[in-house]
């Protein structure tokens, strides 16, 4: 499964693709008439149905509908189709991500934060059995400014002028989160993953 975020509409070529895509979700709290969907259920390798939900934060981001407005209904829809539910919360603010993880504790398997590209040290299983991490981090070049060649990002910040960003290449590592759960979808462990790529 692939989840998206605030850059979903950056290239319009994706619009038609999203309409038919069954393994890609975009944030559910964008315009209701926008292409694509924010909840998809797919079989895991052993056939277990896994619901994947994508939501976008509203603090320090332009987001049409507040995530807390529709999260309950969205999670109810997911729970009617799968016991294992993964929520990707694509958001800027740590407080908003921690709050959503608390709201969903006991109702989903994991709430995984994304967007900042910086992995946080708070991987945990909450009291109700929902795994959470505020940000899973970035798979990509870490010798950079969140993936972009540092000199280009700095030039834009110094001058305020538009700069064409290019991806950096050094310090590549895989980052993410590993969650184990039982057949009922209750998380047993949650661990941040950080693997250098030689
Ligand atoms: Fe993002």
Short mmCIF file of C-alpha atoms and ligand atoms in Angstrom, two decimals:
data_model
loop_
_atom_site.label_atom_id
_atom_site.label_comp_id
_atom_site.label_asym_id
_atom_site.label_seq_id
_atom_site.Cartn_x
_atom_site.Cartn_y
_atom_site.Cartn_z
CA UNK A 1 0.00 0.00 0.00
CA UNK A 2 1.08 3.55 -0.64
CA UNK A 3 -0.23 6.49 1.33
CA UNK A 4 0.02 10.07 0.12
CA UNK A 5 -0.04 13.50 1.72
CA UNK A 6 -0.09 17.22 1.09
CA UNK A 7 1.71 16.93 -2.28
CA UNK A 8 -0.99 14.69 -3.74
CA UNK A 9 -2.12 17.20 -6.38
CA UNK A 10 1.36 18.41 -7.28
CA UNK A 11 1.19 16.57 -10.62
CA UNK A 12 -2.16 16.34 -12.28
CA UNK A 13 -1.25 13.11 -14.12
CA UNK A 14 -2.13 11.25 -10.91
CA UNK A 15 -5.78 12.33 -10.91
CA UNK A 16 -7.13 9.70 -13.32
CA UNK A 17 -4.84 7.07 -11.87
CA UNK A 18 -6.15 7.64 -8.35
CA UNK A 19 -9.74 7.01 -9.43
CA UNK A 20 -8.96 3.36 -10.19
CA UNK A 21 -6.06 2.77 -7.80
CA UNK A 22 -6.75 0.06 -5.23
CA UNK A 23 -3.43 0.19 -3.42
CA UNK A 24 -3.01 3.94 -3.08
CA UNK A 25 -4.84 6.17 -0.60
CA UNK A 26 -4.79 9.94 -0.41
CA UNK A 27 -5.81 11.94 2.66
CA UNK A 28 -9.52 11.33 3.34
CA UNK A 29 -10.10 14.89 4.54
CA UNK A 30 -9.55 16.62 1.23
CA UNK A 31 -12.51 17.67 -0.90
CA UNK A 32 -15.17 14.96 -1.04
CA UNK A 33 -15.35 15.31 -4.84
CA UNK A 34 -11.58 15.04 -5.33
CA UNK A 35 -10.32 11.89 -7.08
CA UNK A 36 -9.22 8.87 -5.08
CA UNK A 37 -10.14 7.58 -1.64
CA UNK A 38 -8.88 7.82 1.91
CA UNK A 39 -9.64 4.25 3.01
CA UNK A 40 -8.73 1.00 1.29
CA UNK A 41 -8.80 -2.60 2.50
CA UNK A 42 -6.15 -4.96 1.11
CA UNK A 43 -5.13 -8.51 1.98
CA UNK A 44 -1.81 -8.98 3.80
CA UNK A 45 0.59 -11.70 2.62
CA UNK A 46 -1.31 -14.29 4.69
CA UNK A 47 -4.70 -13.07 3.46
CA UNK A 48 -5.62 -11.06 6.58
CA UNK A 49 -7.63 -8.00 5.54
CA UNK A 50 -5.83 -4.79 6.44
CA UNK A 51 -7.57 -1.43 6.31
CA UNK A 52 -5.34 1.52 5.53
CA UNK A 53 -6.56 5.03 6.29
CA UNK A 54 -4.81 8.26 5.27
CA UNK A 55 -5.56 11.58 6.99
CA UNK A 56 -3.90 14.97 6.81
CA UNK A 57 -3.32 17.35 9.70
CA UNK A 58 -4.76 20.83 9.89
CA UNK A 59 -2.21 22.59 12.12
CA UNK A 60 0.26 24.58 9.98
CA UNK A 61 -1.14 22.98 6.81
CA UNK A 62 -3.81 23.90 4.32
CA UNK A 63 -6.40 21.18 4.84
CA UNK A 64 -9.99 21.46 3.68
CA UNK A 65 -11.65 19.43 6.45
CA UNK A 66 -10.30 19.05 9.99
CA UNK A 67 -9.12 15.47 10.60
CA UNK A 68 -10.99 15.22 13.91
CA UNK A 69 -14.23 16.03 12.09
CA UNK A 70 -14.34 12.81 10.13
CA UNK A 71 -11.97 10.42 11.84
CA UNK A 72 -14.70 8.64 13.86
CA UNK A 73 -16.84 7.87 10.84
CA UNK A 74 -13.83 6.82 8.79
CA UNK A 75 -12.59 4.45 11.48
CA UNK A 76 -16.09 2.96 11.88
CA UNK A 77 -16.09 2.24 8.14
CA UNK A 78 -12.66 0.62 8.45
CA UNK A 79 -13.72 -1.46 11.49
CA UNK A 80 -16.69 -2.86 9.59
CA UNK A 81 -14.28 -4.30 7.01
CA UNK A 82 -11.10 -5.29 8.88
CA UNK A 83 -9.71 -5.93 12.35
CA UNK A 84 -6.23 -4.73 11.46
CA UNK A 85 -6.32 -1.00 10.76
CA UNK A 86 -3.36 1.25 10.03
CA UNK A 87 -3.81 5.01 10.05
CA UNK A 88 -1.19 7.17 8.34
CA UNK A 89 -1.57 10.65 9.79
CA UNK A 90 0.30 13.04 7.53
CA UNK A 91 0.74 16.10 9.69
CA UNK A 92 3.16 18.80 10.77
CA UNK A 93 2.52 19.28 14.48
CA UNK A 94 3.62 16.70 17.06
CA UNK A 95 0.72 17.71 19.33
CA UNK A 96 -1.89 17.02 16.64
CA UNK A 97 -0.36 13.62 15.88
CA UNK A 98 -0.20 12.61 19.55
CA UNK A 99 -3.80 13.76 20.05
CA UNK A 100 -5.09 11.72 17.11
CA UNK A 101 -3.20 8.65 18.36
CA UNK A 102 -4.95 9.09 21.74
CA UNK A 103 -8.35 9.55 20.12
CA UNK A 104 -7.92 6.28 18.24
CA UNK A 105 -6.40 4.25 21.10
CA UNK A 106 -8.21 0.94 21.31
CA UNK A 107 -9.96 1.39 17.97
CA UNK A 108 -7.16 0.85 15.43
CA UNK A 109 -3.93 -1.16 15.27
CA UNK A 110 -1.51 1.69 14.61
CA UNK A 111 -1.38 5.44 14.08
CA UNK A 112 1.78 6.25 12.15
CA UNK A 113 2.75 9.89 11.74
CA UNK A 114 4.40 11.08 8.55
CA UNK A 115 5.34 14.32 6.74
CA UNK A 116 8.16 15.87 8.80
CA UNK A 117 10.79 13.42 7.43
CA UNK A 118 12.34 13.34 10.92
CA UNK A 119 11.88 10.15 12.93
CA UNK A 120 10.69 10.64 16.50
CA UNK A 121 11.76 8.60 19.53
CA UNK A 122 8.27 7.89 20.85
CA UNK A 123 7.34 4.55 19.26
CA UNK A 124 4.97 2.97 21.76
CA UNK A 125 1.89 0.83 22.34
CA UNK A 126 -0.72 2.92 24.13
CA UNK A 127 -2.82 1.65 27.04
CA UNK A 128 -5.75 0.67 24.81
CA UNK A 129 -3.59 -1.42 22.46
CA UNK A 130 -2.94 1.01 19.61
CA UNK A 131 0.65 1.41 18.43
CA UNK A 132 1.84 4.92 17.65
CA UNK A 133 4.83 6.90 16.54
CA UNK A 134 4.70 10.65 15.94
CA UNK A 135 6.81 10.43 12.79
CA UNK A 136 8.14 7.37 11.02
CA UNK A 137 10.93 9.42 9.44
CA UNK A 138 12.27 9.43 5.90
CA UNK A 139 13.53 6.77 3.58
CA UNK A 140 15.98 8.69 1.45
CA UNK A 141 19.15 10.79 1.59
CA UNK A 142 19.71 12.19 5.08
CA UNK A 143 22.78 14.24 4.10
CA UNK A 144 20.33 16.93 2.98
CA UNK A 145 17.59 19.27 4.16
CA UNK A 146 14.78 16.73 4.43
CA UNK A 147 15.81 15.08 1.18
CA UNK A 148 16.73 18.16 -0.84
CA UNK A 149 20.32 19.19 -1.66
CA UNK A 150 21.20 21.35 1.35
CA UNK A 151 22.68 24.26 -0.62
CA UNK A 152 19.48 24.65 -2.66
CA UNK A 153 17.20 24.62 0.38
CA UNK A 154 19.47 27.09 2.18
CA UNK A 155 19.60 29.39 -0.86
CA UNK A 156 15.81 29.57 -0.90
CA UNK A 157 15.66 30.28 2.81
CA UNK A 158 18.37 32.96 2.59
CA UNK A 159 16.98 34.79 -0.45
CA UNK A 160 13.26 33.98 -0.36
CA UNK A 161 13.56 33.37 -4.10
CA UNK A 162 12.12 30.32 -5.88
CA UNK A 163 14.67 27.56 -6.34
CA UNK A 164 14.23 24.34 -8.24
CA UNK A 165 14.79 21.63 -5.65
CA UNK A 166 16.87 18.56 -6.49
CA UNK A 167 17.08 15.39 -4.43
CA UNK A 168 20.31 14.87 -2.49
CA UNK A 169 22.18 11.57 -2.67
CA UNK A 170 24.26 11.08 0.52
CA UNK A 171 23.49 9.27 3.76
CA UNK A 172 20.67 7.16 2.40
CA UNK A 173 18.77 5.16 4.95
CA UNK A 174 15.50 3.34 5.29
CA UNK A 175 13.29 4.60 8.10
CA UNK A 176 9.87 3.49 9.23
CA UNK A 177 8.04 1.67 11.96
CA UNK A 178 7.53 -2.02 12.63
CA UNK A 179 4.28 -2.96 14.38
CA UNK A 180 3.31 -6.46 15.52
CA UNK A 181 -0.30 -7.23 16.29
CA UNK A 182 -2.56 -10.12 17.28
CA UNK A 183 -5.35 -11.50 15.04
CA UNK A 184 -7.83 -9.07 16.64
CA UNK A 185 -5.73 -6.15 15.43
CA UNK A 186 -4.41 -5.23 18.86
CA UNK A 187 -0.82 -4.01 18.74
CA UNK A 188 1.77 -6.08 20.64
CA UNK A 189 4.84 -4.00 19.87
CA UNK A 190 5.91 -0.90 18.01
CA UNK A 191 9.48 -0.13 17.05
CA UNK A 192 11.13 2.60 15.02
CA UNK A 193 13.20 1.21 12.15
CA UNK A 194 16.38 2.91 10.96
CA UNK A 195 18.66 1.05 8.54
CA UNK A 196 21.60 2.66 6.73
CA UNK A 197 21.89 1.77 3.07
CA UNK A 198 25.53 1.24 2.09
FE1 LIG B 1 4.16 16.00 3.44
#
